[in-house]
Coordinates of C-alpha atoms and ligand atoms in Angstrom, one line a residue:
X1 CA -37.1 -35.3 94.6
X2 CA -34.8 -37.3 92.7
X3 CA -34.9 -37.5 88.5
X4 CA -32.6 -36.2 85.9
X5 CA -30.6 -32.6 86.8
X6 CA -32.5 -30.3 84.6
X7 CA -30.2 -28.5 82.3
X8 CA -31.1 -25.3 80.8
X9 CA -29.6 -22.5 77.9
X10 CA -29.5 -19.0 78.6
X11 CA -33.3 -17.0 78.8
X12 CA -33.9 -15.6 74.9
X13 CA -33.4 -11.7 75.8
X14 CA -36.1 -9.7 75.1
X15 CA -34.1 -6.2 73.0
X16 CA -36.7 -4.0 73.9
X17 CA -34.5 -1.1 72.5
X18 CA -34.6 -3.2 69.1
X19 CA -39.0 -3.4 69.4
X20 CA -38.9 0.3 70.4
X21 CA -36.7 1.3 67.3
X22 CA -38.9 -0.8 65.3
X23 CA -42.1 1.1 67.0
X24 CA -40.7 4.4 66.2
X25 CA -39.7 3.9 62.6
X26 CA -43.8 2.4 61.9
X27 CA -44.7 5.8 63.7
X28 CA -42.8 8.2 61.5
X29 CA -45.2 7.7 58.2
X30 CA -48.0 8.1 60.1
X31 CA -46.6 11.1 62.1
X32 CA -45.9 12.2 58.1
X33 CA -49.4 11.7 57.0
X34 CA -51.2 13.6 60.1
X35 CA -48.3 16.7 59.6
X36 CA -49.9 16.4 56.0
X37 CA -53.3 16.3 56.3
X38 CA -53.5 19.1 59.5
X39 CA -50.5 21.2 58.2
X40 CA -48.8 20.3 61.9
X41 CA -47.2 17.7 63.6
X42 CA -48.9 16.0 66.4
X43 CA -47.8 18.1 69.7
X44 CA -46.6 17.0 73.3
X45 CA -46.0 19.4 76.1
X46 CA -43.6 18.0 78.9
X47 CA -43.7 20.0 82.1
X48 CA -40.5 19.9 84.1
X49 CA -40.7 21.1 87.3
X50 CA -37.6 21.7 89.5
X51 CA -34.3 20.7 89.2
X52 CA -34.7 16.7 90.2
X53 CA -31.1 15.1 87.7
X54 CA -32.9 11.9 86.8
X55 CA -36.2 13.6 85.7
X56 CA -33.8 15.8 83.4
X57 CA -32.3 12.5 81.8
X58 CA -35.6 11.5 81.4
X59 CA -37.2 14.4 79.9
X60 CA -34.4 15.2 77.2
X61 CA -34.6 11.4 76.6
X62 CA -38.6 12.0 76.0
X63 CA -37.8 15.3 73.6
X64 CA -35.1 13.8 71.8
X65 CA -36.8 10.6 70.9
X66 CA -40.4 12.8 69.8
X67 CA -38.1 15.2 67.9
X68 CA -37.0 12.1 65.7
X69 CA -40.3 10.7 65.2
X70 CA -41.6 14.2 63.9
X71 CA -43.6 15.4 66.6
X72 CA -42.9 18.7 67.9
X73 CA -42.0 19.0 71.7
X74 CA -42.4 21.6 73.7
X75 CA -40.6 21.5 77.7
X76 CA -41.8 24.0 80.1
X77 CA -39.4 23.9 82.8
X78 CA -40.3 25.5 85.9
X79 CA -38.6 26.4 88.7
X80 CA -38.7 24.3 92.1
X81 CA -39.9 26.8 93.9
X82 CA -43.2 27.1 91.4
X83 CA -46.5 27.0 93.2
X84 CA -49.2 24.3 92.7
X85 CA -51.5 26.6 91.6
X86 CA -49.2 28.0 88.7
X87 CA -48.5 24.7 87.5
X88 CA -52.1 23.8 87.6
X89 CA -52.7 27.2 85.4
X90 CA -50.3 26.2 83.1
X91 CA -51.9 22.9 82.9
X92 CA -55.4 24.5 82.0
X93 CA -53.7 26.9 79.5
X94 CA -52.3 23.6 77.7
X95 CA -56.0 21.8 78.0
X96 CA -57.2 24.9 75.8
X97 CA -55.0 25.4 73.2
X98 CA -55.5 23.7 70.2
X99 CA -52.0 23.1 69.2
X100 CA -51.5 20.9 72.2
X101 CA -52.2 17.0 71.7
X102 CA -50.3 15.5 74.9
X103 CA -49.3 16.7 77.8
X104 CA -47.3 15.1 80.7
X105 CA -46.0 16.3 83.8
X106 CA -42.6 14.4 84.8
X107 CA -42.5 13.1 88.1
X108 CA -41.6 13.4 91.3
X109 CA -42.7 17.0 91.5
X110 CA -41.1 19.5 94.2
X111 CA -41.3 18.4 97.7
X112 CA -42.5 22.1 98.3
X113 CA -45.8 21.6 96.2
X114 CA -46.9 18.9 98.9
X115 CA -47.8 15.6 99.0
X116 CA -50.9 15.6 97.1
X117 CA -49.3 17.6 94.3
X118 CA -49.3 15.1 92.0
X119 CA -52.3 13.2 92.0
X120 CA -54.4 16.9 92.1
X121 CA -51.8 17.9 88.7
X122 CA -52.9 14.8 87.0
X123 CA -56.5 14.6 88.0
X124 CA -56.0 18.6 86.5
X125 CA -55.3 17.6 83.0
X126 CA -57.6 16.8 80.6
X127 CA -58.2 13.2 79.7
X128 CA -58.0 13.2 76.2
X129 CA -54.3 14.7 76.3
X130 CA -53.3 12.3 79.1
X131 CA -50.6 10.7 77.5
X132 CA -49.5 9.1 80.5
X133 CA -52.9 7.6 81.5
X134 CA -52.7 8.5 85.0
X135 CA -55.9 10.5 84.5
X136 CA -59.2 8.5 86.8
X137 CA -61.1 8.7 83.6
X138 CA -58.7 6.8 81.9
X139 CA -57.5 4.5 84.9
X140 CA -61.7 4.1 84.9
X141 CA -61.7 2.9 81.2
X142 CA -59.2 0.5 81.4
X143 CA -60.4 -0.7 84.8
X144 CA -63.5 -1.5 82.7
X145 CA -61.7 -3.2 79.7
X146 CA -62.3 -0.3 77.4
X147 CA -58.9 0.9 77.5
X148 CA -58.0 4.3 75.9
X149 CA -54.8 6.4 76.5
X150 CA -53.0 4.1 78.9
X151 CA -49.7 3.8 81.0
X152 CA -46.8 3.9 78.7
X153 CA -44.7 1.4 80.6
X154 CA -47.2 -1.6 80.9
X155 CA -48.1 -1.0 77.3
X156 CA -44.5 -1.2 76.5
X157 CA -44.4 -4.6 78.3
X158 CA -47.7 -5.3 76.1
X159 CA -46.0 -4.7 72.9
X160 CA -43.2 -6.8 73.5
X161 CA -44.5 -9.8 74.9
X162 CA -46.5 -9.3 71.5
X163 CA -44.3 -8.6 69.1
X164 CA -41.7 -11.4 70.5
X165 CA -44.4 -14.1 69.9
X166 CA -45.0 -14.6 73.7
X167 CA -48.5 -16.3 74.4
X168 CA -50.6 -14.4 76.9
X169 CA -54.1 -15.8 77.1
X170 CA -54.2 -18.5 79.7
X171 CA -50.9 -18.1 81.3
X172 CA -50.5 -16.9 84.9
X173 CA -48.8 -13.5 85.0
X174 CA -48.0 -12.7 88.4
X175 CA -47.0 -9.0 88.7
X176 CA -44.9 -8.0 91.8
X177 CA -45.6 -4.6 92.7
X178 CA -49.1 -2.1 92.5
X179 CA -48.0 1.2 92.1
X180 CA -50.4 3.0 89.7
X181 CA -47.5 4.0 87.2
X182 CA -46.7 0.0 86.8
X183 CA -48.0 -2.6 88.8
X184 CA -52.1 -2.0 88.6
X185 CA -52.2 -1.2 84.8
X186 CA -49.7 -3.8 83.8
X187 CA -52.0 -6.0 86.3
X188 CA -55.2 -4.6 84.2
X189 CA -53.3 -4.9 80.6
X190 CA -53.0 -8.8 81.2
X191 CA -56.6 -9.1 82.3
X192 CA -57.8 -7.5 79.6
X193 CA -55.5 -10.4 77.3
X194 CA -57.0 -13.4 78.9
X195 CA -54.0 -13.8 81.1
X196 CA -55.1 -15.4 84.9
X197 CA -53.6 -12.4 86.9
X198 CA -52.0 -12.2 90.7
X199 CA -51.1 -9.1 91.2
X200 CA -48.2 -9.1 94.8
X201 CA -46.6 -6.0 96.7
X202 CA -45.2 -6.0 100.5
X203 CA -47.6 -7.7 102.3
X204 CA -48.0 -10.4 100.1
X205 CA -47.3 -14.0 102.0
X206 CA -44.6 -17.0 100.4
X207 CA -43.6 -14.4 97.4
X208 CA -41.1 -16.8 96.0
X209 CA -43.3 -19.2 95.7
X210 CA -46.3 -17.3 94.6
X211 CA -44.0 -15.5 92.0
X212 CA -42.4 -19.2 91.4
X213 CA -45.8 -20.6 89.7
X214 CA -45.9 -17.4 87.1
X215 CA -45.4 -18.5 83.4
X216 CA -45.0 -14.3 83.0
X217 CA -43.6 -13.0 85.9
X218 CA -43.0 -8.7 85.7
X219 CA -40.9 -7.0 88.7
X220 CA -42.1 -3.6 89.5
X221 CA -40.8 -2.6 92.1
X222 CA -37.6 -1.1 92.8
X223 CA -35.1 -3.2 94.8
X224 CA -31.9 -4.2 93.1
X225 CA -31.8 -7.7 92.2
X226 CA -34.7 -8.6 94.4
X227 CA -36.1 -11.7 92.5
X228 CA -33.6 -14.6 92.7
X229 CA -33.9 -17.8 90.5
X230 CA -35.9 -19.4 93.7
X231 CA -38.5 -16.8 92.4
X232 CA -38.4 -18.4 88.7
X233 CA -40.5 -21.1 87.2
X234 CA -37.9 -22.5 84.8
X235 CA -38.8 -21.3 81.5
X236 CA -40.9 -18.8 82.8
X237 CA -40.6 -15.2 80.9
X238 CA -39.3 -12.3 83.3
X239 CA -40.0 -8.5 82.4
X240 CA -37.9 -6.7 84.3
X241 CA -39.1 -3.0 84.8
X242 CA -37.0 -2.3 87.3
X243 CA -34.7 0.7 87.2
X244 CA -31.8 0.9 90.3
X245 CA -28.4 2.5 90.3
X246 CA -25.3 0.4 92.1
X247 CA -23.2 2.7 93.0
X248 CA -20.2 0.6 94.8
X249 CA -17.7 -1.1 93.2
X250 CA -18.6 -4.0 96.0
X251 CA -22.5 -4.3 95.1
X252 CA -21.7 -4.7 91.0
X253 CA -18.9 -7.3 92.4
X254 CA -22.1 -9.2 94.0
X255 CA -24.7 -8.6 91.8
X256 CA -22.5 -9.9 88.9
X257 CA -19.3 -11.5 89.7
X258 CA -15.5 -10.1 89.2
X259 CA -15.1 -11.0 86.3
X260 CA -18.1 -9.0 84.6
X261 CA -18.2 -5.9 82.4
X262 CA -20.4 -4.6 84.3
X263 CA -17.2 -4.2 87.2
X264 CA -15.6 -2.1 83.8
X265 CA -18.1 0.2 83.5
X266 CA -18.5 0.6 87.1
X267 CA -14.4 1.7 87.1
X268 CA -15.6 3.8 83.8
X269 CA -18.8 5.8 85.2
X270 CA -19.1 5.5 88.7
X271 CA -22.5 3.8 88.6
X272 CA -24.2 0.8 86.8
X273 CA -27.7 -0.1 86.5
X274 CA -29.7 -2.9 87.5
X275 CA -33.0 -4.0 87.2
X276 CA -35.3 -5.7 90.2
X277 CA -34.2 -8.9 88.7
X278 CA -31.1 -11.0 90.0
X279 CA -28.7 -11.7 86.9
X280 CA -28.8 -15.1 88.0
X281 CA -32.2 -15.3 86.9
X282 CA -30.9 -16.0 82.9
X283 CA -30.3 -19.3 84.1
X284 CA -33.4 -20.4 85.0
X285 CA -35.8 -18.2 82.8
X286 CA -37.3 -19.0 79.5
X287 CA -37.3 -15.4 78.3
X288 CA -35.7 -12.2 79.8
X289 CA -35.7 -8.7 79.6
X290 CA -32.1 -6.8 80.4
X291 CA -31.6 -3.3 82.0
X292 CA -31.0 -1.1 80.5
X293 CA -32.2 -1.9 77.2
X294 CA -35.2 -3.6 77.9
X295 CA -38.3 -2.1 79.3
X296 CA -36.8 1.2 79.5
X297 CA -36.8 2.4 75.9
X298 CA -40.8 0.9 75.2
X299 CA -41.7 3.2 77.6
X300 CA -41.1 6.5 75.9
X301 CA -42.1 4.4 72.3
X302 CA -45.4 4.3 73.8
X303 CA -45.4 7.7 74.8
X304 CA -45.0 8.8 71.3
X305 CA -47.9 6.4 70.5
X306 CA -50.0 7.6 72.9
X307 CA -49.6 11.2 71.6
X308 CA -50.4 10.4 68.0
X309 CA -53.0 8.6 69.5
X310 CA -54.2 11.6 71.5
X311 CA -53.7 14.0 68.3
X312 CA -56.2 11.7 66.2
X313 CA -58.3 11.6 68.5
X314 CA -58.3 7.7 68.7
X315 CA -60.3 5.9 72.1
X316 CA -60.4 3.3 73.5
X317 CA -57.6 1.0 71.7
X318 CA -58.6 -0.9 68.6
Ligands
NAP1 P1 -43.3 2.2 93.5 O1 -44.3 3.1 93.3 O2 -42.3 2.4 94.6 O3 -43.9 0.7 93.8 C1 -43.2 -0.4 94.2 C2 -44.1 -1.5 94.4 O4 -43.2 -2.6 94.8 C3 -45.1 -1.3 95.5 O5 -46.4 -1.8 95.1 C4 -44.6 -2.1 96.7 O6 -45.6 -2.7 97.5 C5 -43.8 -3.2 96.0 N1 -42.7 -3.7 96.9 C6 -41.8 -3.0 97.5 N2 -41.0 -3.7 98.2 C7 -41.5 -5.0 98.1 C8 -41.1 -6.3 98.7 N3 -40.1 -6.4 99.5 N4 -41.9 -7.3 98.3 C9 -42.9 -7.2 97.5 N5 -43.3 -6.1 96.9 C10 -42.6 -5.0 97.2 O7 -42.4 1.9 92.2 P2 -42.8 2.0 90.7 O8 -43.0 3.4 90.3 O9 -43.9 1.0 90.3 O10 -41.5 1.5 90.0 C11 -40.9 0.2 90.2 C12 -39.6 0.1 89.6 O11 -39.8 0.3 88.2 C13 -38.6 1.2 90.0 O12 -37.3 0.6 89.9 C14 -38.7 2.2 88.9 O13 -37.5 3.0 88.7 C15 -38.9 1.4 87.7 N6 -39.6 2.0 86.6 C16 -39.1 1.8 85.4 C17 -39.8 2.3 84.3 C18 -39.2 2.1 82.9 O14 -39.5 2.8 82.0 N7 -38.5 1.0 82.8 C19 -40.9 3.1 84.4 C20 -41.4 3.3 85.7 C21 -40.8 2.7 86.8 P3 -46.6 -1.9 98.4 O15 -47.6 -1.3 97.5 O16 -47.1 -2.9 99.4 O17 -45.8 -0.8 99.1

């Protein structure tokens, strides 16, 4: 094809830290005004169990940012070598007690609970204080387009394709990857907006060029810089939820050339973080998310949603 070489600025980035600052601070009054009228602050248990180093990042992350908002947290940590049926207790005690509003179990548990650990843990809590909305009942609502207590980081996609003025009915969103944490309820969120939805994983056929005809195109699923410009309908936005640690100096040197910060930081911290997006991508996108600092810190502003959410009492969505 011949025709003038198509020139194009920078993707717009999408500060998802800035949205989720901006989420918290609207939260605060209204954490305020339930404190006031119930004489508490809406409560969230967090259940650690073992000793897995991300899941602690992640968890004092999760307490930190509820402390600020008002709420008050709670962490049960547990040691790995806790049995399924303790944690399940524990889980029960928390569904009965009336100074509990959310509760969520961090994942991956302990090997040594079995495979099944986790979906019989979840399935164990009770729906209305599923602040992750990983319970069927609520998988079942939103499923149906009655949405109640849902996912935290498809929701966090949600508010910022929202709140940065992105159109959603009509478009294509393709969403690479299925897993129930992301993929499905991301896929399900953008139904639910009018949004014509292809939802790809592993076995999907001509990924480039299925992902390549998205106007919203999300990566879910785990592979540093998997999706290449070739993947990217120029213009198109780009969520990246992707989360992956480099962790040679050689891999940031590919990912994002000598002369990048990123090679600093490396030198500085041993590690640097990358999404599933290629950085080359900012060429050819419209709109893009970074990592970190993109989808990363919605996710734990809409777990504080979901648990004043959980504490009112509020279901399905309005
Ligand atoms: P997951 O459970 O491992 O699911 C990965 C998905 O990607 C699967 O559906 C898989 O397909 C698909 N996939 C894997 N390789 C593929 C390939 N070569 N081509 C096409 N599809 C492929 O992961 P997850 O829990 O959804 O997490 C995905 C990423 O998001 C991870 O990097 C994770 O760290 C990150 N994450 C970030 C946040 C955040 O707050 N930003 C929250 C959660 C997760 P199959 O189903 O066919 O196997």
């Amino acid at each position: 094809m011949t025709g003038p070489p198509f020139f194009h600025m920078p993707a717009r980035r999408l500060d998802g830290a800035r949205v989720a600052a901006a989420i918290r601070a609207e939260l605060m009054p209204m954490v305020a005004a339930f404190q006031a009228r119930r004489g508490r602050a809406p409560a969230l248990d967090i259940v650690l169990a073992g000793d897995d180093t991300a899941s602690q990042v992640y968890v004092r992350n999760k307490e930190r940012a509820g402390s600020e908002t008002g709420l008050t947290v709670t962490v049960h940590r547990l040691p790995a070598d806790t049995s399924r049926d303790d944690l399940l207790r524990l889980i029960e005690r928390l569904n009965g007690s009336p100074d509990c509003d959310g509760i969520l179990v961090q994942s991956p548990l302990p090997a040594a609970m079995g495979k099944a650990a986790a979906q019989v843990v979840f399935d164990a809590i009770d729906p209305r204080k599923d602040v992750d909305g990983f319970h069927p009942h609520n998988v079942g609502l939103l499923a149906q387009g009655r949405p109640a207590l849902t996912p935290c980081t498809p929701s966090g996609v949600m508010e910022l394709l929202d709140r940065e003025g992105l159109a959603i009915a009509g478009r294509h969103a393709v969403v690479i990857g299925r897993s129930e944490i992301v993929g499905r309820p991301m896929a399900a969120l953008l139904l639910q907006r009018d949004a014509t939805v292809t939802i790809c994983h592993s076995k999907t056929q001509h990924l480039a060029r299925m992902a390549a005809t998205a106007d919203i195109l999300v990566a879910a699923i785990g592979r540093p810089g998997f999706v290449t410009p070739e993947f990217v309908k120029p213009g198109a936005t780009v969520v990246d939820v992707g989360i992956n640690r480099l962790d040679t100096r050689d891999a940031v040197i590919s990912f994002f050339g000598a002369d990048s910060p990123r090679v600093a930081e490396f030198d500085r911290k041993g590690s640097t973080l990358i999404g599933d997006v290629h950085p080359g991508v900012e060429t050819v996108a419209g709109a893009l998310t970074p990592v970190p600092g993109g989808v990363g810190p919605l996710t734990i502003a809409m777990l504080l949603k979901n648990t004043l959410r959980a504490a009112e009492g509020l279901t399905p969505h309005s």
